[in-house]
Coordinates of C-alpha atoms in Angstrom, one line a residue:
Chain A
M169 CA 6.2 -43.9 -2.0
T170 CA 3.6 -41.1 -2.1
R171 CA 2.7 -39.5 -5.3
R172 CA 0.1 -37.0 -6.3
V173 CA -2.8 -38.8 -7.9
S174 CA -5.8 -37.0 -9.4
I175 CA -9.2 -37.4 -7.8
T176 CA -10.7 -39.4 -10.6
R177 CA -7.8 -41.9 -10.7
R178 CA -7.9 -42.2 -7.0
A179 CA -11.6 -43.0 -7.1
A180 CA -11.2 -45.5 -9.9
L181 CA -8.4 -47.2 -8.0
L182 CA -10.4 -47.3 -4.8
S183 CA -13.5 -48.8 -6.4
F184 CA -11.3 -51.4 -8.2
M185 CA -9.8 -52.4 -4.9
L186 CA -13.2 -52.5 -3.2
I187 CA -14.5 -54.8 -5.9
A188 CA -11.4 -57.0 -5.6
C189 CA -11.9 -57.2 -1.8
V190 CA -15.5 -58.1 -2.1
I191 CA -14.9 -60.8 -4.7
T192 CA -12.0 -62.3 -2.8
A193 CA -13.8 -62.2 0.6
F194 CA -17.1 -63.4 -0.8
P195 CA -16.7 -67.2 -0.5
I196 CA -15.5 -66.8 3.1
L197 CA -18.4 -64.5 4.0
W198 CA -20.9 -66.7 2.2
M199 CA -19.6 -69.7 4.1
V200 CA -20.1 -67.9 7.5
A201 CA -23.5 -66.6 6.5
T202 CA -24.7 -70.0 5.3
A203 CA -23.5 -71.6 8.6
F204 CA -26.1 -69.4 10.4
K205 CA -29.0 -70.2 8.0
S206 CA -31.8 -72.6 8.6
S207 CA -32.2 -75.6 6.3
D208 CA -35.2 -73.9 4.6
E209 CA -33.2 -70.8 3.8
A210 CA -30.3 -72.9 2.4
L211 CA -32.7 -74.5 0.0
Q212 CA -34.3 -71.3 -1.4
T213 CA -33.9 -70.2 -5.0
P214 CA -32.8 -67.5 -5.6
P215 CA -30.3 -67.9 -2.7
V216 CA -30.7 -66.1 0.6
W217 CA -27.6 -63.8 0.9
V218 CA -28.0 -62.8 4.5
P219 CA -29.8 -65.2 6.9
G220 CA -33.1 -63.6 8.0
H221 CA -33.2 -65.4 11.3
P222 CA -29.7 -66.3 12.2
T223 CA -29.5 -69.6 14.1
T224 CA -26.7 -71.7 15.6
D225 CA -28.6 -75.0 15.0
A226 CA -26.1 -76.0 12.3
F227 CA -23.1 -75.7 14.7
S228 CA -24.7 -77.9 17.3
A229 CA -25.8 -80.4 14.6
V230 CA -22.2 -80.8 13.3
N231 CA -21.0 -82.4 16.5
D232 CA -23.6 -85.2 16.0
V233 CA -21.9 -86.2 12.8
I234 CA -18.2 -85.7 13.4
D235 CA -16.3 -85.5 16.7
I236 CA -15.3 -81.8 16.6
P237 CA -13.3 -81.6 19.8
R238 CA -11.4 -84.8 19.0
S239 CA -10.7 -83.6 15.5
F240 CA -9.4 -80.3 16.8
I241 CA -7.1 -82.0 19.3
N242 CA -5.8 -84.3 16.5
S243 CA -5.2 -81.3 14.2
L244 CA -3.5 -79.4 17.0
L245 CA -1.2 -82.3 17.7
I246 CA -0.3 -82.8 14.0
A247 CA 0.2 -79.1 13.3
G248 CA 1.8 -78.2 16.7
L249 CA 4.3 -81.1 17.0
T250 CA 5.3 -80.9 13.3
T251 CA 5.8 -77.1 13.6
T252 CA 8.0 -77.6 16.8
G253 CA 10.1 -80.2 15.0
I254 CA 10.5 -78.0 11.9
L255 CA 11.6 -75.0 13.9
L256 CA 14.2 -77.0 15.8
T257 CA 15.7 -79.0 12.8
S258 CA 15.6 -75.9 10.6
L259 CA 17.3 -73.7 13.2
L260 CA 20.2 -76.2 13.7
A261 CA 20.7 -77.0 10.0
G262 CA 20.3 -73.4 8.9
Y263 CA 23.0 -72.4 11.4
V264 CA 25.4 -75.0 10.0
F265 CA 24.7 -74.0 6.4
A266 CA 25.0 -70.3 7.2
K267 CA 28.1 -70.3 9.4
Y268 CA 30.2 -73.4 8.9
R269 CA 32.6 -74.4 6.2
F270 CA 33.2 -78.0 5.3
R271 CA 33.8 -80.0 2.2
G272 CA 30.6 -80.9 0.3
K273 CA 28.5 -78.3 2.0
N274 CA 27.2 -76.7 -1.1
A275 CA 26.4 -80.0 -2.7
L276 CA 24.5 -81.2 0.3
F277 CA 22.6 -77.9 0.5
A278 CA 21.7 -78.2 -3.2
V279 CA 20.4 -81.7 -2.8
L280 CA 18.3 -80.7 0.2
I281 CA 16.9 -77.6 -1.5
G282 CA 16.1 -79.7 -4.6
T283 CA 13.5 -81.6 -2.5
M284 CA 11.7 -78.3 -2.0
F285 CA 10.4 -78.5 -5.5
L286 CA 9.3 -82.1 -5.4
P287 CA 5.5 -82.7 -5.7
P288 CA 4.6 -84.9 -2.7
I289 CA 2.8 -87.4 -4.9
V290 CA 6.1 -88.5 -6.4
T291 CA 7.2 -90.1 -3.1
L292 CA 3.8 -90.9 -1.6
I293 CA 3.6 -94.6 -2.4
P294 CA 7.0 -95.8 -1.1
L295 CA 6.7 -93.3 1.8
F296 CA 3.4 -94.9 2.8
R297 CA 5.0 -98.3 2.6
I298 CA 8.0 -97.2 4.8
V299 CA 5.6 -95.8 7.4
T300 CA 3.6 -99.0 7.3
Q301 CA 6.8 -101.2 7.8
L302 CA 7.7 -99.0 10.7
G303 CA 4.3 -99.8 12.2
W304 CA 3.2 -96.2 12.1
D305 CA 0.2 -96.6 9.7
A306 CA -3.2 -95.5 11.0
S307 CA -1.4 -93.5 13.8
L308 CA -0.6 -89.8 14.3
V309 CA 3.1 -90.8 14.7
G310 CA 3.1 -91.7 11.0
V311 CA 1.5 -88.4 10.1
I312 CA 3.9 -86.3 12.1
V313 CA 7.4 -87.9 12.0
P314 CA 8.1 -87.8 8.3
N315 CA 7.4 -84.0 8.3
L316 CA 9.6 -83.0 11.2
A317 CA 12.3 -81.5 8.9
N318 CA 11.9 -79.8 5.5
A319 CA 14.0 -78.0 3.0
F320 CA 12.0 -74.8 3.0
G321 CA 12.6 -74.3 6.7
I322 CA 16.4 -75.0 6.4
F323 CA 16.6 -72.6 3.4
L324 CA 14.7 -69.8 5.2
M325 CA 16.8 -70.1 8.4
R326 CA 20.1 -70.1 6.4
Q327 CA 19.0 -66.9 4.7
F328 CA 18.3 -65.1 7.9
I329 CA 21.1 -66.6 10.1
A330 CA 23.6 -65.5 7.4
G331 CA 22.8 -62.0 8.5
V332 CA 23.7 -62.5 12.1
P333 CA 27.2 -61.0 12.7
D334 CA 30.1 -63.5 13.0
E335 CA 31.6 -61.4 15.8
L336 CA 28.7 -62.2 18.0
I337 CA 29.2 -65.9 17.5
E338 CA 33.0 -65.7 17.9
A339 CA 32.7 -63.7 21.1
A340 CA 30.4 -66.3 22.6
R341 CA 32.8 -69.1 21.5
L342 CA 35.7 -67.3 23.2
D343 CA 33.5 -67.2 26.4
G344 CA 33.4 -71.0 26.2
A345 CA 29.7 -71.3 25.1
S346 CA 28.8 -74.6 23.4
E347 CA 27.5 -74.5 19.9
L348 CA 24.0 -75.5 21.1
R349 CA 24.0 -72.6 23.6
I350 CA 25.1 -70.3 20.8
V351 CA 22.2 -71.5 18.5
F352 CA 19.5 -71.0 21.2
R353 CA 20.9 -68.0 23.1
I354 CA 22.6 -65.9 20.3
V355 CA 21.3 -67.0 16.9
A356 CA 17.6 -67.7 17.7
P357 CA 16.9 -64.3 19.3
N358 CA 18.4 -62.6 16.3
V359 CA 16.1 -64.3 13.8
L360 CA 12.9 -64.2 15.8
P361 CA 10.8 -62.6 13.0
A362 CA 11.8 -65.3 10.6
L363 CA 11.1 -68.0 13.2
A364 CA 7.7 -66.5 13.8
A365 CA 7.0 -66.6 10.1
L366 CA 8.2 -70.2 9.7
A367 CA 6.1 -71.2 12.7
M368 CA 3.0 -69.7 11.1
F369 CA 3.8 -71.1 7.7
A370 CA 4.4 -74.6 9.1
F371 CA 1.4 -74.6 11.4
V372 CA -1.0 -73.4 8.7
Y373 CA 0.4 -75.8 6.1
H374 CA 0.1 -78.8 8.4
W375 CA -3.2 -77.8 9.8
N376 CA -4.5 -77.7 6.3
S377 CA -2.6 -80.7 4.8
Y378 CA -4.9 -83.4 3.6
L379 CA -3.3 -85.9 1.2
W380 CA -0.8 -87.4 3.7
P381 CA -3.1 -87.8 6.8
L382 CA -5.8 -89.2 4.5
T383 CA -3.3 -91.8 3.2
V384 CA -1.7 -92.7 6.6
L385 CA -4.9 -92.7 8.7
Q386 CA -7.1 -95.0 6.6
G387 CA -9.3 -97.0 8.8
N388 CA -8.7 -94.9 12.0
E389 CA -11.4 -92.3 12.2
Q390 CA -10.5 -91.6 15.8
A391 CA -7.2 -90.0 14.7
S392 CA -8.8 -87.8 12.0
P393 CA -7.7 -84.2 11.9
I394 CA -10.5 -81.6 11.3
V395 CA -9.8 -81.4 7.5
I396 CA -10.5 -85.1 7.1
S397 CA -13.6 -85.0 9.4
L398 CA -14.8 -82.2 7.2
A399 CA -14.6 -84.3 4.1
R400 CA -16.5 -87.0 6.0
L401 CA -19.1 -84.5 7.1
L402 CA -19.7 -83.6 3.4
T403 CA -20.2 -87.3 2.5
Y404 CA -22.6 -88.0 5.3
T405 CA -24.7 -84.9 4.7
G406 CA -25.1 -85.0 0.9
S407 CA -28.4 -83.2 0.5
A408 CA -28.5 -79.4 0.1
A409 CA -30.7 -79.1 3.2
N410 CA -27.6 -80.0 5.2
T411 CA -25.5 -77.2 3.6
P412 CA -25.6 -75.1 6.8
Q413 CA -24.0 -77.9 8.8
V414 CA -21.2 -78.4 6.3
M415 CA -20.6 -74.6 6.3
A416 CA -20.6 -74.6 10.1
G417 CA -17.9 -77.3 10.1
A418 CA -15.9 -75.5 7.5
T419 CA -16.1 -72.2 9.4
L420 CA -14.7 -73.9 12.5
A421 CA -11.9 -75.5 10.6
V422 CA -10.9 -72.2 9.0
L423 CA -10.8 -70.3 12.2
P424 CA -7.4 -71.4 13.7
P425 CA -5.2 -70.8 10.6
L426 CA -7.0 -67.6 9.9
I427 CA -6.6 -66.2 13.4
L428 CA -3.0 -67.2 13.4
F429 CA -2.5 -65.4 10.1
V430 CA -4.1 -62.2 11.3
I431 CA -1.9 -62.1 14.3
L432 CA 1.4 -63.0 12.6
Q433 CA 0.8 -61.7 9.0
R434 CA 3.3 -58.8 9.4
F435 CA 6.2 -61.3 10.0
F436 CA 4.9 -63.6 7.4
V437 CA 4.5 -61.2 4.5
N438 CA 7.9 -59.5 5.2
T439 CA 9.7 -62.8 5.5
M440 CA 8.1 -64.4 2.5
S441 CA 9.0 -61.3 0.5
R442 CA 12.7 -61.3 1.6
A443 CA 13.3 -65.0 1.3
G444 CA 11.3 -65.6 -1.9
M445 CA 13.6 -63.5 -3.9
T446 CA 16.9 -65.2 -3.3
G447 CA 15.5 -68.5 -4.5
Chain B
M295 CA 37.4 -73.3 16.2
R296 CA 39.6 -76.2 15.2
T297 CA 38.4 -78.1 12.1
A298 CA 37.9 -81.5 13.6
R299 CA 35.8 -80.2 16.4
Q300 CA 33.9 -78.1 13.9
N301 CA 33.2 -81.1 11.7
W302 CA 31.8 -83.0 14.6
W303 CA 29.4 -80.1 15.5
A304 CA 28.4 -79.7 11.9
A305 CA 27.5 -83.4 11.7
G306 CA 25.7 -83.4 14.9
L307 CA 23.6 -80.3 14.2
L308 CA 22.8 -81.5 10.6
A309 CA 22.0 -85.1 11.7
P310 CA 18.3 -84.5 12.6
S311 CA 17.3 -82.8 9.4
V312 CA 19.5 -84.7 7.0
G313 CA 18.4 -88.0 8.6
L314 CA 14.7 -87.2 8.4
I315 CA 14.9 -85.8 4.8
G316 CA 17.1 -88.7 3.8
V317 CA 14.8 -91.4 5.1
F318 CA 11.5 -89.8 4.3
V319 CA 12.2 -87.9 1.0
L320 CA 15.5 -89.0 -0.6
I321 CA 15.1 -92.8 -0.1
P322 CA 11.5 -92.7 -1.3
I323 CA 12.6 -90.9 -4.5
V324 CA 15.1 -93.7 -5.2
L325 CA 12.4 -96.3 -4.3
T326 CA 9.9 -94.7 -6.7
L327 CA 12.5 -95.0 -9.5
W328 CA 13.3 -98.6 -8.5
L329 CA 9.6 -99.6 -8.1
S330 CA 8.7 -98.2 -11.5
L331 CA 10.6 -101.1 -13.0
H332 CA 8.8 -103.7 -10.9
R333 CA 5.5 -105.3 -10.5
W334 CA 4.7 -104.7 -6.8
S335 CA 1.6 -104.5 -4.6
T336 CA 1.6 -101.7 -2.1
A337 CA 0.2 -104.1 0.5
T338 CA 3.4 -106.2 0.4
P339 CA 7.0 -105.5 1.6
F340 CA 9.5 -104.0 -1.0
G341 CA 11.3 -107.3 -1.1
D342 CA 8.3 -108.9 -2.9
A343 CA 8.7 -106.6 -5.9
E344 CA 9.2 -108.5 -9.2
W345 CA 11.4 -107.1 -12.0
V346 CA 9.5 -106.3 -15.1
G347 CA 11.9 -103.9 -16.8
L348 CA 10.1 -101.1 -18.7
R349 CA 6.8 -103.0 -19.0
N350 CA 4.9 -100.5 -16.6
F351 CA 5.9 -97.7 -18.9
D352 CA 4.8 -99.7 -22.0
A353 CA 1.4 -100.0 -20.4
L354 CA 1.2 -96.3 -19.7
F355 CA 1.9 -95.5 -23.4
S356 CA -0.2 -98.3 -24.8
S357 CA -3.7 -98.0 -26.1
A358 CA -5.0 -100.1 -23.2
L359 CA -7.4 -98.4 -20.7
V360 CA -4.6 -98.0 -18.2
G361 CA -2.6 -95.9 -20.7
R362 CA -5.6 -93.9 -21.9
D363 CA -6.7 -93.0 -18.3
F364 CA -3.1 -92.1 -17.4
R365 CA -2.5 -89.9 -20.4
Q366 CA -5.8 -88.1 -19.8
A367 CA -4.8 -87.4 -16.2
L368 CA -1.4 -86.2 -17.4
R369 CA -3.0 -83.9 -20.0
N370 CA -5.6 -82.6 -17.5
T371 CA -2.9 -81.9 -15.0
F372 CA -0.8 -79.8 -17.4
V373 CA -3.9 -78.0 -18.8
Y374 CA -5.0 -77.2 -15.2
A375 CA -1.4 -75.9 -14.5
G376 CA -1.2 -73.9 -17.7
L377 CA -4.6 -72.2 -17.2
S378 CA -3.8 -71.5 -13.6
I379 CA -0.5 -69.9 -14.5
A380 CA -2.1 -67.9 -17.4
L381 CA -4.6 -66.4 -14.9
L382 CA -2.4 -66.1 -11.8
I383 CA 0.6 -64.4 -13.2
P384 CA -1.1 -61.4 -15.0
L385 CA -3.5 -61.0 -12.1
S386 CA -0.7 -61.0 -9.5
I387 CA 1.2 -58.4 -11.6
L388 CA -1.9 -56.2 -11.7
F389 CA -2.6 -56.5 -7.9
G390 CA 1.2 -56.4 -7.1
V391 CA 1.6 -53.0 -9.0
I392 CA -1.5 -51.6 -7.2
V393 CA -0.5 -52.8 -3.7
H394 CA 3.1 -51.6 -4.3
R395 CA 2.2 -48.1 -5.4
A396 CA 0.2 -47.6 -2.2
A397 CA -0.9 -44.2 -3.6
V398 CA -4.3 -44.6 -1.8
R399 CA -5.2 -46.0 1.6
G400 CA -6.5 -49.5 1.9
T401 CA -3.8 -51.3 -0.1
T402 CA -2.6 -53.1 3.1
F403 CA -6.2 -54.2 3.7
L404 CA -6.5 -55.5 0.2
R405 CA -3.2 -57.4 0.6
T406 CA -4.5 -58.9 3.9
V407 CA -7.8 -60.0 2.3
L408 CA -6.0 -61.4 -0.7
F409 CA -3.5 -63.3 1.4
A410 CA -6.1 -64.6 3.9
T411 CA -7.5 -67.0 1.3
Y412 CA -4.1 -68.7 1.2
C413 CA -4.5 -69.8 4.8
V414 CA -7.9 -71.4 4.3
P415 CA -7.7 -75.2 4.1
M416 CA -8.1 -76.4 0.5
I417 CA -10.8 -78.9 1.7
A418 CA -12.9 -76.0 3.0
V419 CA -12.3 -74.0 -0.2
A420 CA -13.4 -77.1 -2.2
I421 CA -16.6 -77.5 -0.1
V422 CA -17.6 -73.9 -0.2
W423 CA -17.0 -73.5 -4.0
S424 CA -18.9 -76.7 -4.7
K425 CA -21.9 -75.0 -3.1
L426 CA -21.2 -71.7 -4.8
Y427 CA -21.1 -73.5 -8.2
S428 CA -24.4 -75.3 -7.5
P429 CA -26.4 -74.9 -10.7
T430 CA -29.7 -74.2 -9.0
E431 CA -29.3 -72.5 -5.6
G432 CA -25.7 -71.4 -6.1
P433 CA -24.9 -67.7 -5.9
V434 CA -22.4 -67.8 -8.8
N435 CA -25.1 -68.5 -11.4
Q436 CA -27.4 -66.0 -9.6
A437 CA -24.7 -63.3 -9.9
L438 CA -24.1 -64.1 -13.6
G439 CA -27.8 -63.6 -14.2
W440 CA -27.6 -60.0 -13.1
F441 CA -25.3 -59.4 -16.1
G442 CA -27.6 -61.3 -18.4
I443 CA -25.4 -64.4 -18.5
G444 CA -27.3 -67.7 -18.5
P445 CA -26.7 -70.4 -15.9
Q446 CA -23.5 -72.4 -16.4
P447 CA -23.2 -76.1 -15.5
W448 CA -19.8 -75.6 -13.8
L449 CA -18.6 -78.8 -12.1
S450 CA -21.3 -81.0 -13.7
D451 CA -20.2 -80.7 -17.4
T452 CA -17.1 -82.2 -19.0
G453 CA -16.4 -79.0 -20.8
T454 CA -16.4 -76.7 -17.7
A455 CA -15.4 -78.9 -14.8
L456 CA -11.7 -78.5 -15.1
I457 CA -11.8 -74.7 -15.6
S458 CA -14.1 -74.4 -12.6
L459 CA -11.3 -76.0 -10.5
V460 CA -8.8 -73.6 -12.0
F461 CA -10.9 -70.6 -10.8
L462 CA -10.9 -72.1 -7.3
N463 CA -7.1 -72.5 -7.4
V464 CA -6.6 -68.9 -8.7
W465 CA -8.9 -67.6 -5.9
Q466 CA -6.8 -69.3 -3.3
Q467 CA -3.3 -68.6 -4.5
L468 CA -3.6 -65.0 -5.9
G469 CA -2.6 -63.4 -2.6
Y470 CA 0.6 -65.5 -2.3
F471 CA 1.8 -64.5 -5.8
T472 CA 0.8 -60.9 -5.3
V473 CA 3.1 -60.8 -2.2
L474 CA 6.0 -62.3 -4.3
V475 CA 5.4 -59.7 -7.1
V476 CA 5.4 -56.9 -4.5
A477 CA 8.7 -58.1 -3.1
G478 CA 10.1 -58.1 -6.6
L479 CA 8.9 -54.6 -7.3
T480 CA 10.5 -53.2 -4.1
Q481 CA 13.8 -54.3 -5.4
I482 CA 13.5 -52.1 -8.5
P483 CA 15.2 -48.8 -7.6
P484 CA 12.9 -45.7 -8.0
S485 CA 15.6 -43.9 -9.9
V486 CA 15.0 -46.3 -12.9
Y487 CA 11.4 -45.0 -13.1
E488 CA 12.4 -41.3 -12.6
A489 CA 14.9 -41.6 -15.5
A490 CA 12.2 -43.2 -17.7
A491 CA 9.6 -40.6 -16.7
L492 CA 12.1 -37.8 -17.7
D493 CA 12.3 -39.5 -21.1
G494 CA 8.5 -39.1 -21.3
A495 CA 7.5 -42.8 -20.8
R496 CA 3.9 -43.2 -19.7
N497 CA 2.3 -45.7 -17.4
V498 CA 1.6 -48.6 -19.8
K499 CA 4.9 -48.2 -21.5
L500 CA 6.7 -48.1 -18.2
L501 CA 5.0 -51.4 -17.3
F502 CA 6.1 -53.2 -20.4
K503 CA 9.5 -51.5 -21.0
I504 CA 10.8 -51.2 -17.4
T505 CA 8.8 -53.1 -14.8
L506 CA 8.2 -56.5 -16.5
P507 CA 11.8 -56.9 -17.8
L508 CA 13.2 -56.1 -14.4
L509 CA 10.7 -58.4 -12.8
R510 CA 11.7 -61.4 -14.9
R511 CA 13.5 -63.3 -12.2
T512 CA 10.6 -62.9 -9.9
L513 CA 8.1 -64.0 -12.5
L514 CA 10.2 -67.0 -13.4
F515 CA 10.2 -68.1 -9.8
C516 CA 6.4 -67.5 -9.7
V517 CA 5.8 -69.6 -12.8
V518 CA 7.8 -72.5 -11.4
I519 CA 6.1 -72.4 -8.0
A520 CA 2.6 -72.0 -9.6
L521 CA 3.4 -75.1 -11.7
I522 CA 4.5 -77.2 -8.8
N523 CA 1.5 -76.1 -6.7
A524 CA -0.9 -76.9 -9.5
I525 CA 0.4 -80.4 -9.8
Q526 CA -0.6 -81.0 -6.2
V527 CA -4.3 -80.3 -6.8
F528 CA -6.1 -83.1 -4.9
E529 CA -8.8 -82.1 -2.4
P530 CA -11.5 -80.7 -4.8
V531 CA -11.0 -83.7 -7.0
A532 CA -11.0 -86.3 -4.2
T533 CA -14.1 -84.9 -2.4
I534 CA -16.2 -83.1 -5.0
T535 CA -15.7 -84.5 -8.5
Q536 CA -14.0 -87.9 -8.0
G537 CA -12.2 -87.2 -11.3
G538 CA -15.4 -86.8 -13.2
P539 CA -17.6 -86.1 -15.1
V540 CA -16.2 -88.8 -17.4
G541 CA -12.6 -88.3 -16.3
S542 CA -12.5 -84.6 -17.2
T543 CA -11.1 -83.6 -13.8
N544 CA -9.0 -86.7 -13.2
V545 CA -5.6 -85.2 -12.4
L546 CA -2.3 -87.0 -11.6
T547 CA -2.1 -86.6 -7.8
Y548 CA -5.6 -88.1 -7.5
H549 CA -5.0 -90.7 -10.2
I550 CA -1.6 -91.9 -8.9
R551 CA -3.1 -92.2 -5.4
Q552 CA -6.1 -94.1 -6.7
V553 CA -3.8 -96.6 -8.5
G554 CA -1.0 -96.9 -6.0
I555 CA -2.9 -96.7 -2.7
E556 CA -6.6 -97.6 -3.3
R557 CA -5.8 -100.3 -5.9
S558 CA -2.4 -101.2 -4.4
Q559 CA -0.7 -101.3 -7.9
G560 CA 2.5 -99.7 -6.5
G561 CA 4.8 -100.5 -9.4
L562 CA 2.4 -99.1 -12.0
A563 CA 1.7 -96.0 -9.9
S564 CA 5.5 -95.5 -9.4
A565 CA 6.0 -95.5 -13.2
M566 CA 3.3 -92.8 -13.4
A567 CA 5.1 -90.8 -10.7
V568 CA 8.4 -91.1 -12.6
T569 CA 6.7 -90.0 -15.8
L570 CA 5.2 -87.0 -14.0
L571 CA 8.6 -86.1 -12.6
L572 CA 10.3 -86.3 -16.0
A573 CA 7.6 -84.2 -17.6
L574 CA 7.9 -81.6 -14.8
M575 CA 11.6 -81.4 -15.3
A576 CA 11.2 -81.0 -19.0
V577 CA 8.7 -78.2 -18.6
V578 CA 10.9 -76.4 -16.0
T579 CA 13.9 -76.7 -18.3
L580 CA 11.9 -75.3 -21.1
V581 CA 10.7 -72.3 -19.0
F582 CA 14.3 -71.6 -18.0
A583 CA 15.5 -71.9 -21.6
L584 CA 12.8 -69.5 -22.9
M585 CA 13.7 -67.0 -20.1
R586 CA 17.4 -67.2 -21.0
K587 CA 16.6 -66.6 -24.7
G588 CA 14.7 -63.5 -23.5
D589 CA 17.8 -62.4 -21.6
D590 CA 20.0 -62.5 -24.8
R591 CA 17.7 -60.2 -26.8

């Protein structure tokens, strides 16, 4: 929608947006700037805003304290496998809830959707015990398996699959295609933007998730994802002189979800907007 | 497709998600309710739980230390949630209206920057902000000094620690709620505004008489989501404040995990979780009731 806006109002709006951008981006920019500072610069009062002599010393020092490559592989395994699982289970269940009719469907859907609004702490303790009884404590299996399906994914997929024309599905059935074939060959290609958005949402969420891996992986540092290694980095490097190291670690941890967001943000924002409203 | 065959397919396609959510979400909910009535150590099998009736709940509402700590955490959690909502909703309306109007270039960029913070791991946010808040070499106090405002203690004082965590939460979530508000705004037909403009309504009046009432469903959704997100605050408390100083940032997700996992008092922690769930349901019901009352007027 384009409207005529007076010069002064346009200038006011622009400066407001500029200030908002600067304030919002500041913590991230400061994190990156500090990662390139020397210990001396990090200790100065008043603070050094832009490093005078940028150095990558902090980045090499991080790896002496925590195992960065290992942490990244663990995070990739957790976020990657969980996302794959969520995409599959959500696609199948979303298809059933969008296109099938059977008794009790709405009640089942309501129960599943109800779990979307459940704060994880409510189930954390028995869930931890279940995972321990299954012998999955202190392992990545225990971090990944309980999260392979979730209500948000099912809800999102149902919303978008409902928009796929029934005629397409019926035609495929008449051709003798199996239901699985229909899901992957007809339905999935028609909801690609929503799948991309769900993939991004799940990956970022599980890359960042902290409470559950912290609880499951107690006593197994080898399996730590980057977010937990980062917390350990903070404890091991308490003094302010080590701030550049901590910021270097944080910068590395932030990169994958941020890059993914920049690539897929178009799908993400559109899908979130469309799905959020029907909730 | 014949019904019998269709039912088999439905069951097969639903089995993975229903099975996983059943075992790892629904059964744990039932177990939390059951365990809240038992004395049970998290380090032992469920079978070792010993029935104690409502004694865990008695302890939570007694004057013993267990009860006082829990009630402080409950209070802190809802104060944190309330303050977060009070800041997030008006700000997201403000930014949403600006981004939606798109009368000048750069709104998409603003939206991207706002939303990017949502993708930053909370642990990194907590670490960065703990340094920003640093009373001596931190840039926040430095910047305040430019406006003649004296240095603040932020995370190191009982009076300011919790609100400091609220700011950090608002910073991270504002973009997400702005996107939701923009989505709500796009559903308001432009003709509504044109009619109101013909009647001579001006900007501020338009906002309060037209935009906000039509946005009510969106805002209700935002309030509920913001509340549930706020209850999950954990990383900054676990890594930066450890609930302190003097319990002023002790919130429920942190406290329940301390009691139930670190101290293995699974029964007691489950009673806390049940109380949280009931309190949450009460607040959500209240929010809906208030909204409905607004509808009738």
